[in-house]
Each structure stands twice: as C-alpha cells, then as structure tokens.
PDB file of C-alpha atoms in Angstrom:
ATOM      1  CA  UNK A   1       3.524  16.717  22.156  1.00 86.00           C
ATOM      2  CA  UNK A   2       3.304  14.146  19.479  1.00 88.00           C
ATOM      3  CA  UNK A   3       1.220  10.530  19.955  1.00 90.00           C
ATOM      4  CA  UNK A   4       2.173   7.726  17.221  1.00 90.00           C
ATOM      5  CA  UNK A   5      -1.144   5.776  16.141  1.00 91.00           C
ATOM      6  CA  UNK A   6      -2.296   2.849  14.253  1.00 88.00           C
ATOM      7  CA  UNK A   7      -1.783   4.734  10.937  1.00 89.00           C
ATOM      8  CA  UNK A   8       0.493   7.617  11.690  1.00 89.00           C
ATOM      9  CA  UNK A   9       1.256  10.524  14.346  1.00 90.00           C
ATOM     10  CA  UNK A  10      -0.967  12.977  15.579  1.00 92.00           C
ATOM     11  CA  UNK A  11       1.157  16.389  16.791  1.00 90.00           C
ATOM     12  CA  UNK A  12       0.156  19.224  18.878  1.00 91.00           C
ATOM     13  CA  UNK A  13       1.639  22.387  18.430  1.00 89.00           C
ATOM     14  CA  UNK A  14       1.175  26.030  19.728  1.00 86.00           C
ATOM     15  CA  UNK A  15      -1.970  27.054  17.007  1.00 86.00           C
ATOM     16  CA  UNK A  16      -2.944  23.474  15.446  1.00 88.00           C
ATOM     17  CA  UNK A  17      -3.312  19.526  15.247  1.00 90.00           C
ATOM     18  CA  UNK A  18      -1.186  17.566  12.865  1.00 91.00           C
ATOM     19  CA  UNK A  19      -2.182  14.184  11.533  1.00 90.00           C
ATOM     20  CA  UNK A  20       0.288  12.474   9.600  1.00 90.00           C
ATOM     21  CA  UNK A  21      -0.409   9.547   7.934  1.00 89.00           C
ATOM     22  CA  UNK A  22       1.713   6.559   7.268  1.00 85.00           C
ATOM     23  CA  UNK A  23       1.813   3.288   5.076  1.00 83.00           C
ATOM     24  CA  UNK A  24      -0.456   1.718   7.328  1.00 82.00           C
ATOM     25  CA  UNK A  25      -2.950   4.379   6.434  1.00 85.00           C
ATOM     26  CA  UNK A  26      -5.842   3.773   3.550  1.00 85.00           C
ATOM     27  CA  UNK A  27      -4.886   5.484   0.249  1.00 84.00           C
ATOM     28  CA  UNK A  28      -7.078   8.155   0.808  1.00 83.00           C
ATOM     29  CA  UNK A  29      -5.284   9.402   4.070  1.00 85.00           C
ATOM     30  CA  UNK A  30      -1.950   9.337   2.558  1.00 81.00           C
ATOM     31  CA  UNK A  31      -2.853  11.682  -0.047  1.00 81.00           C
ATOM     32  CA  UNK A  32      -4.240  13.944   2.330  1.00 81.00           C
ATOM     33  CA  UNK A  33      -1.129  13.722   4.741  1.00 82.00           C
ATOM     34  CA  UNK A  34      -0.080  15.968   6.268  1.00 85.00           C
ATOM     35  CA  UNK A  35      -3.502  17.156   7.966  1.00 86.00           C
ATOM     36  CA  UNK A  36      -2.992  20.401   9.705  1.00 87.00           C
ATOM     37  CA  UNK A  37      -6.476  22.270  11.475  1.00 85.00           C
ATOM     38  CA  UNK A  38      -6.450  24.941  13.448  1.00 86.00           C
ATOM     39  CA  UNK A  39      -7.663  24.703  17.020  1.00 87.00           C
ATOM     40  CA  UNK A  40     -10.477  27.330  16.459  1.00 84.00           C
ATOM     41  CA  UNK A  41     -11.255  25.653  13.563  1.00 84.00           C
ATOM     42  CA  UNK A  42     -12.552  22.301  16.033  1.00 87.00           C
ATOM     43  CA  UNK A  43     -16.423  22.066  16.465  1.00 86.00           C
ATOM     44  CA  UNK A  44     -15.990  18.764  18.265  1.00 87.00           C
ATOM     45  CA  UNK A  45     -13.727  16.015  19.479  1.00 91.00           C
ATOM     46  CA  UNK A  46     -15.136  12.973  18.526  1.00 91.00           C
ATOM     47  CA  UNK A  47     -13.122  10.315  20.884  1.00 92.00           C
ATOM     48  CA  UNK A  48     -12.951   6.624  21.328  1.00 91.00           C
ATOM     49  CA  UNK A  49     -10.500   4.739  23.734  1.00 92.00           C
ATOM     50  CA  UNK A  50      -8.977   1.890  22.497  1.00 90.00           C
ATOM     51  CA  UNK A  51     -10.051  -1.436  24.229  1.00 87.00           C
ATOM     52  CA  UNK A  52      -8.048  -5.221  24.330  1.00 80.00           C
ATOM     53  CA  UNK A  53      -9.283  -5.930  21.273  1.00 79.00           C
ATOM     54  CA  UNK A  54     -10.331  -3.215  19.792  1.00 84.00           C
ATOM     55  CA  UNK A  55      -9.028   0.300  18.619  1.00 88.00           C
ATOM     56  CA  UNK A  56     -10.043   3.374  19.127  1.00 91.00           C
ATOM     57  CA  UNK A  57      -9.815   6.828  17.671  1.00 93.00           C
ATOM     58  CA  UNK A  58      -9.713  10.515  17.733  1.00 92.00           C
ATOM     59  CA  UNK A  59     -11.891  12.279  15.237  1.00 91.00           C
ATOM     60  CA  UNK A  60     -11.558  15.919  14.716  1.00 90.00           C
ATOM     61  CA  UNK A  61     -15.218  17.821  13.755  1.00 87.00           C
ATOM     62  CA  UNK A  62     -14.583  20.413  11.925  1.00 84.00           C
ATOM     63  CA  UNK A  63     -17.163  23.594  12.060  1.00 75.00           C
ATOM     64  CA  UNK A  64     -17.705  24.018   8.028  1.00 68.00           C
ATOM     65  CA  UNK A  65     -17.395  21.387   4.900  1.00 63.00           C
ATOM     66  CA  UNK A  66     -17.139  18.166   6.459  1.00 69.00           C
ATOM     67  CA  UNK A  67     -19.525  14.729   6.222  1.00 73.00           C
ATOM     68  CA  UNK A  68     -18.652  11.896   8.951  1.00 74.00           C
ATOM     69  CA  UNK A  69     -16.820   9.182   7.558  1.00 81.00           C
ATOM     70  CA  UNK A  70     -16.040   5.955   8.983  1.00 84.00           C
ATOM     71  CA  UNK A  71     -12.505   6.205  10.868  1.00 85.00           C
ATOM     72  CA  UNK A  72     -10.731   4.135   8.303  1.00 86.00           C
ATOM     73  CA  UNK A  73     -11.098   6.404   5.592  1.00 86.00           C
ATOM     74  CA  UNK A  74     -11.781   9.730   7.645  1.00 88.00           C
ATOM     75  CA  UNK A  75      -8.824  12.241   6.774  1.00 87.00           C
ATOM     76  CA  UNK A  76      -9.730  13.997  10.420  1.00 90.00           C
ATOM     77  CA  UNK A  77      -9.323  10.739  12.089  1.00 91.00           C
ATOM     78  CA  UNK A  78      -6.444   8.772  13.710  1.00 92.00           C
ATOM     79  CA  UNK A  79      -6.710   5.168  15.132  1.00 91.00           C
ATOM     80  CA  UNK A  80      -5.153   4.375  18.484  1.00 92.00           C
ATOM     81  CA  UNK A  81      -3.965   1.209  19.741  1.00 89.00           C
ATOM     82  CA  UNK A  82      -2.256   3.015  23.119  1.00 90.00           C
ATOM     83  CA  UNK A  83      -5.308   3.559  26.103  1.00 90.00           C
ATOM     84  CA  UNK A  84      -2.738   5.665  27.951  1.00 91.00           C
ATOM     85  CA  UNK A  85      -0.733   7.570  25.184  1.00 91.00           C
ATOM     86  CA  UNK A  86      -4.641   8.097  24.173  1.00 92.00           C
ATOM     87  CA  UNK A  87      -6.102   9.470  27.311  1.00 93.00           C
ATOM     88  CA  UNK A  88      -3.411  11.879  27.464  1.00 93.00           C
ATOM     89  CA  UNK A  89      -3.768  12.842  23.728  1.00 93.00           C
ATOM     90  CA  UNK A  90      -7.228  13.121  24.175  1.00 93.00           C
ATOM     91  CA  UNK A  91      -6.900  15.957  27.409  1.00 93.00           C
ATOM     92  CA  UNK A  92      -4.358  17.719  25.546  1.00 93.00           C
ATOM     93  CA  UNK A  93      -6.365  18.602  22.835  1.00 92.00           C
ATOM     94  CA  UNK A  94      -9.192  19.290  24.793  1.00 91.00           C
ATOM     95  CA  UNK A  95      -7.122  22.005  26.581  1.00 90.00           C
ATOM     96  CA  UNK A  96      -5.938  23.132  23.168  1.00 90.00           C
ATOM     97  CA  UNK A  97      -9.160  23.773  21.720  1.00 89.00           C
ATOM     98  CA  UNK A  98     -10.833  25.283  24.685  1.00 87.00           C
ATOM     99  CA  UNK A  99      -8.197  27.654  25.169  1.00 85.00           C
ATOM    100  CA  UNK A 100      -9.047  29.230  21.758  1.00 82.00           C
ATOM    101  CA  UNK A 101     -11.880  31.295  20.193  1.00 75.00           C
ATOM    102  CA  UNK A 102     -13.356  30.624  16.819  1.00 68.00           C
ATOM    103  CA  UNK A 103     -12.667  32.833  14.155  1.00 62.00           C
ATOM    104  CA  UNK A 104     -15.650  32.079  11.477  1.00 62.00           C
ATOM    105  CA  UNK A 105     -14.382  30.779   7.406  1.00 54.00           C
ATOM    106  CA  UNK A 106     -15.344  31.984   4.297  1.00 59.00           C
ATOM    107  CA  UNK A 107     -18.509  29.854   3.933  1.00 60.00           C
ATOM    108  CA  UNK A 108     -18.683  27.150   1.443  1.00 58.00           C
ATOM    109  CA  UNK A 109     -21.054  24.617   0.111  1.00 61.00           C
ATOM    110  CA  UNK A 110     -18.725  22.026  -1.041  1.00 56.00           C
ATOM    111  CA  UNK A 111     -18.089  19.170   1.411  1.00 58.00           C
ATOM    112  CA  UNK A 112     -14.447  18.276   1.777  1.00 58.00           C
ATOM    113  CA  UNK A 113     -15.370  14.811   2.272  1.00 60.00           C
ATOM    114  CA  UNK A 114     -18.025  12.506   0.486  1.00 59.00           C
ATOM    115  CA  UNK A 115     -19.678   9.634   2.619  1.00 63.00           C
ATOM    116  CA  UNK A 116     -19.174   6.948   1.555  1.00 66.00           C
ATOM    117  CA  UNK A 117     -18.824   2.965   2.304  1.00 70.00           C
ATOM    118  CA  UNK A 118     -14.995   1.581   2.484  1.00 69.00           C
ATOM    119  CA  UNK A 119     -13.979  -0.183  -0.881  1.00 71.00           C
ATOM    120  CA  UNK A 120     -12.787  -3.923  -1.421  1.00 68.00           C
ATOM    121  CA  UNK A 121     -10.225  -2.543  -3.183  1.00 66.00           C
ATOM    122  CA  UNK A 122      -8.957   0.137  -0.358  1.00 65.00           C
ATOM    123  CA  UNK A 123      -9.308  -2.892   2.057  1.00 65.00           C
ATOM    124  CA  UNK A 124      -6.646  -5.120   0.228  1.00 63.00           C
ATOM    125  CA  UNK A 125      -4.639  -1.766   0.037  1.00 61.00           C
ATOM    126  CA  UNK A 126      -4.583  -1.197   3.289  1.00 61.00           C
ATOM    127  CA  UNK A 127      -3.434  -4.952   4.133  1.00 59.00           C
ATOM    128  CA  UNK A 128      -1.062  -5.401   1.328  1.00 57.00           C
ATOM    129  CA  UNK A 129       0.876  -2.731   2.899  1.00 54.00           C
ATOM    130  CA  UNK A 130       0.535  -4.024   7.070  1.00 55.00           C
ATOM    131  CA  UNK A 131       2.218  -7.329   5.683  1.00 57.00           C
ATOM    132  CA  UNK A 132       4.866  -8.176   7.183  1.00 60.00           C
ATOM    133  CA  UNK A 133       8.258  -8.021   4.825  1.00 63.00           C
ATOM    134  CA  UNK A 134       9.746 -11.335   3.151  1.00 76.00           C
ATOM    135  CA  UNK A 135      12.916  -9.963   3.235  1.00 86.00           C
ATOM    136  CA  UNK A 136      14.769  -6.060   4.177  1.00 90.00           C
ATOM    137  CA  UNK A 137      18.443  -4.630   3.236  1.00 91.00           C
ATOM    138  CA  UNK A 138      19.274  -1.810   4.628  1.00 89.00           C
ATOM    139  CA  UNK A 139      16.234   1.058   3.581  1.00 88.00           C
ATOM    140  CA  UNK A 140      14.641  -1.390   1.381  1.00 91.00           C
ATOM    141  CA  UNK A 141      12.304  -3.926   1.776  1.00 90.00           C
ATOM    142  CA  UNK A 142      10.161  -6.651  -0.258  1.00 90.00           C
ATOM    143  CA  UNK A 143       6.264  -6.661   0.791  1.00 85.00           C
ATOM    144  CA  UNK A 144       3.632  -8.958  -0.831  1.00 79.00           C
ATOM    145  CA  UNK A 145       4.252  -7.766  -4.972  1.00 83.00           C
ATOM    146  CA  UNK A 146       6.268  -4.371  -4.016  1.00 88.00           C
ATOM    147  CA  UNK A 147       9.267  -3.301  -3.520  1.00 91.00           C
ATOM    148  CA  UNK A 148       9.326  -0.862  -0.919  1.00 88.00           C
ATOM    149  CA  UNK A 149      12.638   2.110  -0.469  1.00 87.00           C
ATOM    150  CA  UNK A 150      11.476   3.958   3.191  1.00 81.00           C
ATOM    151  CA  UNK A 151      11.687   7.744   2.954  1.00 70.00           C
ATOM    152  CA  UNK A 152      13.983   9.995   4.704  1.00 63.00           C
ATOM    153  CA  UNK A 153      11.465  10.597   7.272  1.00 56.00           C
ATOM    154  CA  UNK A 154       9.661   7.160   8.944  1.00 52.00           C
ATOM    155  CA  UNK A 155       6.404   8.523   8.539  1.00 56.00           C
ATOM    156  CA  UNK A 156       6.154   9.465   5.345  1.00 63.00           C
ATOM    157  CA  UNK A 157       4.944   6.450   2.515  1.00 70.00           C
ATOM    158  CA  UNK A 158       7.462   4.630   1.101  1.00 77.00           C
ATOM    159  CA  UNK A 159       8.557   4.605  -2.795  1.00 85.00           C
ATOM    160  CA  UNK A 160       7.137   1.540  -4.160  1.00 87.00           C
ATOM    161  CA  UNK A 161       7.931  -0.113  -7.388  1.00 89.00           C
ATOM    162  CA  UNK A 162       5.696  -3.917  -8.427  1.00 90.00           C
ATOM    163  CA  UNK A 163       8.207  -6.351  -8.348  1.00 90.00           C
ATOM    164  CA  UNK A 164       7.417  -7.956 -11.294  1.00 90.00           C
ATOM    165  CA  UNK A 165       9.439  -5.125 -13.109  1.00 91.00           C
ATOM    166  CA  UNK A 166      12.404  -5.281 -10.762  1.00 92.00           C
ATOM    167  CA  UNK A 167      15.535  -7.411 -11.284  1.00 91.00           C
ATOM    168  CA  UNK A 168      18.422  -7.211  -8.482  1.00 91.00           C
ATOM    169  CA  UNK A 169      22.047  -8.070  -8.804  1.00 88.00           C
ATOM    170  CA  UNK A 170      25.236  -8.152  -6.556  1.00 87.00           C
ATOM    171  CA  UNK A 171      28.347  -7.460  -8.123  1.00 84.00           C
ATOM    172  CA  UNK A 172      31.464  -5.501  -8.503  1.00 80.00           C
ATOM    173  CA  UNK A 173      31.709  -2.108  -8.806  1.00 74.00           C
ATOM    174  CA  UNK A 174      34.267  -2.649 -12.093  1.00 70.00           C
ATOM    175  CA  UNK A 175      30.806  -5.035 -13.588  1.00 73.00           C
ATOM    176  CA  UNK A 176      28.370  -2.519 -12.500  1.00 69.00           C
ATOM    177  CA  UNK A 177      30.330   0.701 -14.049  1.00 66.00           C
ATOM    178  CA  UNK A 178      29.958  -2.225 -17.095  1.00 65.00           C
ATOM    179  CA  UNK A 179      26.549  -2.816 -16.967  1.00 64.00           C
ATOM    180  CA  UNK A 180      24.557   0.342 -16.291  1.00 58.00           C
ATOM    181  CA  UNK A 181      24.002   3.086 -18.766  1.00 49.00           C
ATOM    182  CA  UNK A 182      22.138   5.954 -19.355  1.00 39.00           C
ATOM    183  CA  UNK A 183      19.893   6.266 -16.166  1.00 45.00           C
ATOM    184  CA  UNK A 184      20.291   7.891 -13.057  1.00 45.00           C
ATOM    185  CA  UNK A 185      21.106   5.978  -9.550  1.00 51.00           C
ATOM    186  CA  UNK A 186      19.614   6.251  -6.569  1.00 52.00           C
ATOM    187  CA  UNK A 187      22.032   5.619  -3.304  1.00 46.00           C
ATOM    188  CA  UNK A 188      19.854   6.142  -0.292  1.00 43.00           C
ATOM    189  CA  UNK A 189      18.321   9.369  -0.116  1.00 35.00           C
ATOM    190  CA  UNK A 190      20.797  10.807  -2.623  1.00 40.00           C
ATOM    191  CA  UNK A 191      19.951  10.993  -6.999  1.00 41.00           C
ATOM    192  CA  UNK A 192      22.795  11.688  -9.153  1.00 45.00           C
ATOM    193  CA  UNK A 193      21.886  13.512 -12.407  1.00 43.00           C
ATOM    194  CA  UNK A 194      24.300  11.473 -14.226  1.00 40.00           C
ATOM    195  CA  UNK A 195      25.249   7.560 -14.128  1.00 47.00           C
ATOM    196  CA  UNK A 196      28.556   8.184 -16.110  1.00 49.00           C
ATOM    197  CA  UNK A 197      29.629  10.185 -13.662  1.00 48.00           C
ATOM    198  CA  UNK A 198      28.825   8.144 -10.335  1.00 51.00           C
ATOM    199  CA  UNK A 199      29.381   4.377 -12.766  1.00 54.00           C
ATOM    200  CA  UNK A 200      32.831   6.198 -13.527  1.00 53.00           C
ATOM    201  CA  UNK A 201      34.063   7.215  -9.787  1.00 51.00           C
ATOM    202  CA  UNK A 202      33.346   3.489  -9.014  1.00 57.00           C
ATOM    203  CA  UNK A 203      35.633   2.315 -11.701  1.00 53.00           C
ATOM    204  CA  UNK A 204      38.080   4.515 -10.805  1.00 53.00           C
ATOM    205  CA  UNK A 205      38.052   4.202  -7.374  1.00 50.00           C
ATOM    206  CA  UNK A 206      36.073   1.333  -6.580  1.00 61.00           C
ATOM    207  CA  UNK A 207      36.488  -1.341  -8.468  1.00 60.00           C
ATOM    208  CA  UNK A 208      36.915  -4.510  -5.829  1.00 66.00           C
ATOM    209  CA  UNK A 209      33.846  -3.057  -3.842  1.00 79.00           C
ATOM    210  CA  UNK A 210      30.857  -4.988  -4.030  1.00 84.00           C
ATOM    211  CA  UNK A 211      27.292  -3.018  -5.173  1.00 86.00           C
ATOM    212  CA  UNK A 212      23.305  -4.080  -4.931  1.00 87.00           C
ATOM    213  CA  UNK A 213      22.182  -3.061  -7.809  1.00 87.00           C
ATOM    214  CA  UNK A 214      18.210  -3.417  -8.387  1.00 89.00           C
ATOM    215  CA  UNK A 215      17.236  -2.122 -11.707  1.00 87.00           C
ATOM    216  CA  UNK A 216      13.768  -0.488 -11.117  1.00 86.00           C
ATOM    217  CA  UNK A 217      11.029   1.566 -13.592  1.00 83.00           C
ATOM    218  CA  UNK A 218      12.933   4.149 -15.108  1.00 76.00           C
ATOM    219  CA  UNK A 219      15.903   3.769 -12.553  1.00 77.00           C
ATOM    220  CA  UNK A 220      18.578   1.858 -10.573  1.00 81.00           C
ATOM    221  CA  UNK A 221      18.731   1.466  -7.168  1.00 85.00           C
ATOM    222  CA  UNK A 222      22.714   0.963  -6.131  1.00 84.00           C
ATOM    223  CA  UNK A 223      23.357   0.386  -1.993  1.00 87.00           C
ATOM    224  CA  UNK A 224      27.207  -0.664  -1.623  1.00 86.00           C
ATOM    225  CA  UNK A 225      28.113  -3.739   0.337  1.00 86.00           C
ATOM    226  CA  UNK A 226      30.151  -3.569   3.359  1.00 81.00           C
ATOM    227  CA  UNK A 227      31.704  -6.696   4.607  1.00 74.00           C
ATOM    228  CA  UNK A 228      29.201  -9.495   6.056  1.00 74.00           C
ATOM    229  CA  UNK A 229      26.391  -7.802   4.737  1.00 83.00           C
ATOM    230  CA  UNK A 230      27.129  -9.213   1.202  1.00 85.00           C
ATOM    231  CA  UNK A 231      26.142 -12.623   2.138  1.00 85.00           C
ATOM    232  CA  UNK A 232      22.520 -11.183   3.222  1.00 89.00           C
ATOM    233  CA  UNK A 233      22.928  -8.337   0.042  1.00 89.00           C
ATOM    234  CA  UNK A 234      22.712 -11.966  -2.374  1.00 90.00           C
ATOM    235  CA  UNK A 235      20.129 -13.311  -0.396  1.00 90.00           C
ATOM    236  CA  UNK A 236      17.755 -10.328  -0.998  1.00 93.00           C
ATOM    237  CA  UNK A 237      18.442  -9.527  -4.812  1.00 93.00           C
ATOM    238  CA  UNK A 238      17.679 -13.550  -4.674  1.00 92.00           C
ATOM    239  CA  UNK A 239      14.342 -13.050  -3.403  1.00 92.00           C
ATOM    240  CA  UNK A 240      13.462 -10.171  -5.441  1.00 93.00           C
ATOM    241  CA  UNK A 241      14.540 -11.753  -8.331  1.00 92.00           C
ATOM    242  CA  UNK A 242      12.399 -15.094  -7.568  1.00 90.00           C
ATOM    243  CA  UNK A 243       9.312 -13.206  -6.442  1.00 88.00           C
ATOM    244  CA  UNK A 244       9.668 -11.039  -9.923  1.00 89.00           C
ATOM    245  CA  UNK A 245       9.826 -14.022 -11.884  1.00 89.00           C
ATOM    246  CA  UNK A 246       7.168 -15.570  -9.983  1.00 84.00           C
ATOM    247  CA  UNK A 247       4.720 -12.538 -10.180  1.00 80.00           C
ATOM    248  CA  UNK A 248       5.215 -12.655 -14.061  1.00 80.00           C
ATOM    249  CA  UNK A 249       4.219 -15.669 -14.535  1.00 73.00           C
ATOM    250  CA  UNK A 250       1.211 -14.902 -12.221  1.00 63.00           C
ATOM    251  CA  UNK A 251      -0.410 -11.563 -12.993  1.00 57.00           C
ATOM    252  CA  UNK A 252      -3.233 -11.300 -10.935  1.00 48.00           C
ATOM    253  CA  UNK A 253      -5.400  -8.577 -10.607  1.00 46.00           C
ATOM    254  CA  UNK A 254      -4.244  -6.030  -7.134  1.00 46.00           C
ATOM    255  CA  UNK A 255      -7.905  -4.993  -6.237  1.00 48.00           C
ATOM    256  CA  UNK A 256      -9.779  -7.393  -3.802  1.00 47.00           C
ATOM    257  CA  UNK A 257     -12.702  -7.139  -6.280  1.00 53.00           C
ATOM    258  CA  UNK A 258     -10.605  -9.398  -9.058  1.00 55.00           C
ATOM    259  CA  UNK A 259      -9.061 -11.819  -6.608  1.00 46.00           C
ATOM    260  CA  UNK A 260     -12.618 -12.904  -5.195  1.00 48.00           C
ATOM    261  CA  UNK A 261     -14.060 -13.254  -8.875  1.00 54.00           C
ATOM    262  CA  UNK A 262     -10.973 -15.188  -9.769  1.00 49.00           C
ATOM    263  CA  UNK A 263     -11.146 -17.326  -6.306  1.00 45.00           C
ATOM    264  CA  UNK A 264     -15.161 -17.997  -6.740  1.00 50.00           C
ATOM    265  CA  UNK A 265     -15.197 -18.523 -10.584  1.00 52.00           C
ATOM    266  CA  UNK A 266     -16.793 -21.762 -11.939  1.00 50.00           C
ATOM    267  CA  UNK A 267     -14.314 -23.856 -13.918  1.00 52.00           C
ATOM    268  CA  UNK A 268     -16.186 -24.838 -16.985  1.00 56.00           C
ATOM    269  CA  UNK A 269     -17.292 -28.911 -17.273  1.00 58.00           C
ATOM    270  CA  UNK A 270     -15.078 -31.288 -18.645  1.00 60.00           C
ATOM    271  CA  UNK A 271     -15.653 -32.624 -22.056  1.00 57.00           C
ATOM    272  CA  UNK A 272     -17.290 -35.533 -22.873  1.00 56.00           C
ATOM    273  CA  UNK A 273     -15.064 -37.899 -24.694  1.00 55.00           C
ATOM    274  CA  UNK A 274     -14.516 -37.286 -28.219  1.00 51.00           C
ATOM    275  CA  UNK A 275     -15.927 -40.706 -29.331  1.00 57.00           C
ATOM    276  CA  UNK A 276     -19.202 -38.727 -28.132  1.00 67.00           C
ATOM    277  CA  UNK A 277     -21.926 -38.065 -30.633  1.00 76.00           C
ATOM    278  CA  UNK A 278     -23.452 -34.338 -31.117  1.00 80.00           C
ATOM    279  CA  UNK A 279     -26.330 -34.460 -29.144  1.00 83.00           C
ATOM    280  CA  UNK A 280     -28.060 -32.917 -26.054  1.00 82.00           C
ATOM    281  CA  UNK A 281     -26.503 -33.662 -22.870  1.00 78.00           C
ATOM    282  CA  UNK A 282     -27.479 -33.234 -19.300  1.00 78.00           C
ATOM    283  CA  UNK A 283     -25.172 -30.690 -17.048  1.00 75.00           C
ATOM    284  CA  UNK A 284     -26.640 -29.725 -13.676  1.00 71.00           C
ATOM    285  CA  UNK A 285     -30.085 -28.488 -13.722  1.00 75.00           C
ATOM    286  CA  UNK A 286     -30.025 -27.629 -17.862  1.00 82.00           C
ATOM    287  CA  UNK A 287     -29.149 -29.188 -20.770  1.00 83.00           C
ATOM    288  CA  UNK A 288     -26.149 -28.242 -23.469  1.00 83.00           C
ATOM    289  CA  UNK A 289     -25.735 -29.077 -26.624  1.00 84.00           C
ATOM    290  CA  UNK A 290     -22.649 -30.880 -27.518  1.00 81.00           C
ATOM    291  CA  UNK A 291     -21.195 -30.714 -31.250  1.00 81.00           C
ATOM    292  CA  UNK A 292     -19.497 -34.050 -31.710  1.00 76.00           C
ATOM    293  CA  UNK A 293     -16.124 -32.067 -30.428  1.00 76.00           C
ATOM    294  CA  UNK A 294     -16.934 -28.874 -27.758  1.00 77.00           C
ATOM    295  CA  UNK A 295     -19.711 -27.781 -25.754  1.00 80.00           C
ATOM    296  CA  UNK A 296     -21.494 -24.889 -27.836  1.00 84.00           C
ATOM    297  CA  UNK A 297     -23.347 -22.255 -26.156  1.00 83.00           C
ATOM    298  CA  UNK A 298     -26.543 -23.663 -26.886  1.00 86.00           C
ATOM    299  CA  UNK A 299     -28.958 -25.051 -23.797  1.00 86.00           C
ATOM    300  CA  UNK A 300     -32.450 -25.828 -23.100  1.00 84.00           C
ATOM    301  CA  UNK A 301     -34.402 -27.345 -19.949  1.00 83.00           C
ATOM    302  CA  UNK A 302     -33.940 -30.516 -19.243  1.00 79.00           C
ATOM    303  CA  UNK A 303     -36.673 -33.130 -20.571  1.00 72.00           C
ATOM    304  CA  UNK A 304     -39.248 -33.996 -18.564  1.00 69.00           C
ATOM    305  CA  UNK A 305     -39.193 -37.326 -17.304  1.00 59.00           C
TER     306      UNK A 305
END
C-alpha cells in the first residue's frame, strides 16, 4: 500500500517502509529520499494523528544510530494531513513490523542524524518551494525566483534553475534552428547530445512550427507549440522574462537570515544641509560629529544639560 503525505509518500512493501520525499520536503529530506528501512530494523513507531488544524506524523525509531529530530527535518519522518489514510497507514505498519523478528546490525557509534534546531534558512526553503506557481506550461512552471521543469516521476524534486539567468522566447522553428548553437536541448524528459542535429531536423522539417525556447544555465529548454497553446506559450516566456529582469535588478539574498537583516536594517540619518557648519550635532540618544559636508564616524554623549 502506498499513503501520499504532506511532504511525500510513504510505501509498504513485502520486507520494508519507503519514504519518499518531495518538493514540499526540507532540503535535508530530499537528499535523503528515497528512505528505505527494513521492518526488523523498527524499534518503535512514533505516531501522531493529524487534527483540523494541525498535522500529524509517522516517525520511524530505528534500533541503532539515530537521535530524535523534530518531524520537519527528521529523514524517518513523514507529515500527514489525511486522519483516515493515516489511521490505516499507521495499522499497517504496525502489522508489518510485528510480523517480523529483529536481526541485530553491525554496531556503530556514529549517529545518522545530529539534533539539531530547524534553520531560518531551511524554513524559507521549505516555503519558497509550497508557493503557489505564477504561471505553468506544460512540465514547467515559474515559483517565487525559480524556474521549476517536474521530473518524470511526480515525486521526485524538480530541476530548478534562478530565474534571473533564464530568458524565454517563442518563435519559429526556421528562427530557432537560427538562433541556438552549440548546446544541447532538452524536450521533456528527452536530451539530445547534439543541437545541430535536433536545430537541423526542425529546419528541415519544421520550419512553420512554433517552439518555447527558454535558454537556461548551460542549456536550452525547447517544448513545441501546438495550436491554442501558443497564445498561453507567449504569455509564460513573458513572465519569465519580466520576473528575470526584475530579479536582476533586485538581488536579494535567498536565506531568511539576509531578508530579515535587510527588512530590520536602520537607514542611516539624513544630512544636515550643506550650509551646515562642522560641528557636534545631536542624533538620538548620542552625539555625531558632522564635517561641514558628511556625518563622520566620530560620536560622543550628549552634553549635559
């Protein structure tokens, strides 16, 4: 049986529990996806049923080399939204792991996890990639400052590319075979090893079709246009092109650490007037020194009165 979750899909199989992990997963759980342990491996089932507004999840405690983590970070651990699909997840794997005997590891002393608290940084990861998309064409999609391409499978992470360093076009296959040289093309799921080849068979046999073309890091993404579609095709390559333009011009840092030092930062006073003498001048609960033409770093208490 398989259960999706708030971050993935937990399957049960003959001899073990899968936990995938998805997009909606922190960083950490992505790069430990897929997470396959063995039944007899299970110490415990550590299990909370979601509530109205609250989730839940299912926690697998493993017998060696593991520290409790919080749930949001916890490679063993799946959130779940679903208080049926839960319950019945939950009784499965209880019949699973009882029906087993444990077969004891090699030992080790190294955990396989490190407690620790949940970053800033993982938390503006994790909603970056729950936002909802400004815009989709077929696989692809434009979230927050990514461009997103979904993998073959739905549960797997998506390729991701920052906008900034995207710009889209829709054109003819004739201006395309043109334009693009001496990279490789991705069309869906499929890479050709060579552009001449794939830019030539389109100006050969193509050349009135229409193409998306979005030219990415290193590579070109090329989707062909069928019909209506090619009114929504320009709309997209639109938006990725004014969202590239517009992240440009406004690199901000990604971790949540930057964007709260840059949101709480204290703009520095205005000037006086330049018709100002050098002097001392008061500014808040100090004093600064003004130089007849910028404030200088120099301050001092303010005089008694």
């Amino acid at each position: 049986m398989q259960t999706k979750t708030a971050d993935g899909l937990v399957r049960l199989t003959d001899t073990a529990v899968i936990m995938e992990f998805g997009p909606e997963a922190m960083p950490v759980k992505g790069e430990a996806s897929p997470r396959v342990v063995l039944y007899e491996n299970i110490l415990e089932i550590d299990y909370q049923a979601p509530k109205v507004f609250s989730q839940g999840h299912l926690r697998l405690i493993v017998r060696e080399g593991q520290t409790k983590v919080d749930p949001m970070i916890d490679t063993y651990a799946s959130r779940l939204t679903d208080k049926k699909a839960a319950a019945t997840l939950h009784e499965a794997l209880q019949q699973k792991v009882g029906g087993v005997e444990y077969v004891a590891p090699q030992p080790s002393d190294e955990p396989e996890q490190v407690a620790r608290k949940i970053t800033a940084a993982e938390v503006s990861h994790a909603f970056r990639n729950v936002l909802p998309a400004t815009a989709t064409f077929q696989d692809l999609a434009l979230v927050g400052r990514e461009l997103q391409q979904q993998a073959g499978r739905g549960l797997l992470p998506p390729k991701t590319w920052p906008v900034a360093e995207c710009e889209a076009q829709v054109d003819t296959g004739a201006a395309i075979s043109a334009r693009v040289t001496a990279t490789r093309v991705v069309a869906g799921a499929l890479t050709f090893g060579s552009t001449g080849a794939l830019v030539g068979a389109i100006a050969k046999k193509d050349r009135t079709k229409v193409y998306l073309s979005i030219t990415i890091p290193g590579d070109v993404i090329l989707k062909e246009v069928r019909g209506l579609d090619e009114t929504k095709a320009r709309q997209f390559a639109l938006k990725i092109n004014q969202a590239a333009a517009k992240h440009r011009a406004q690199p901000v840092g990604q971790d949540a650490d930057t964007l709260i030092k840059a949101a709480t930062a204290v703009a520095p006073p205005p000037p006086p007037p330049v018709s100002v003498p050098a002097g001392w001048y008061p500014q808040g609960d100090i004093q600064r020194y003004w130089d007849g033409s910028a404030w200088t770093d120099h301050t001092a208490p303010l005089a008694p009165q």
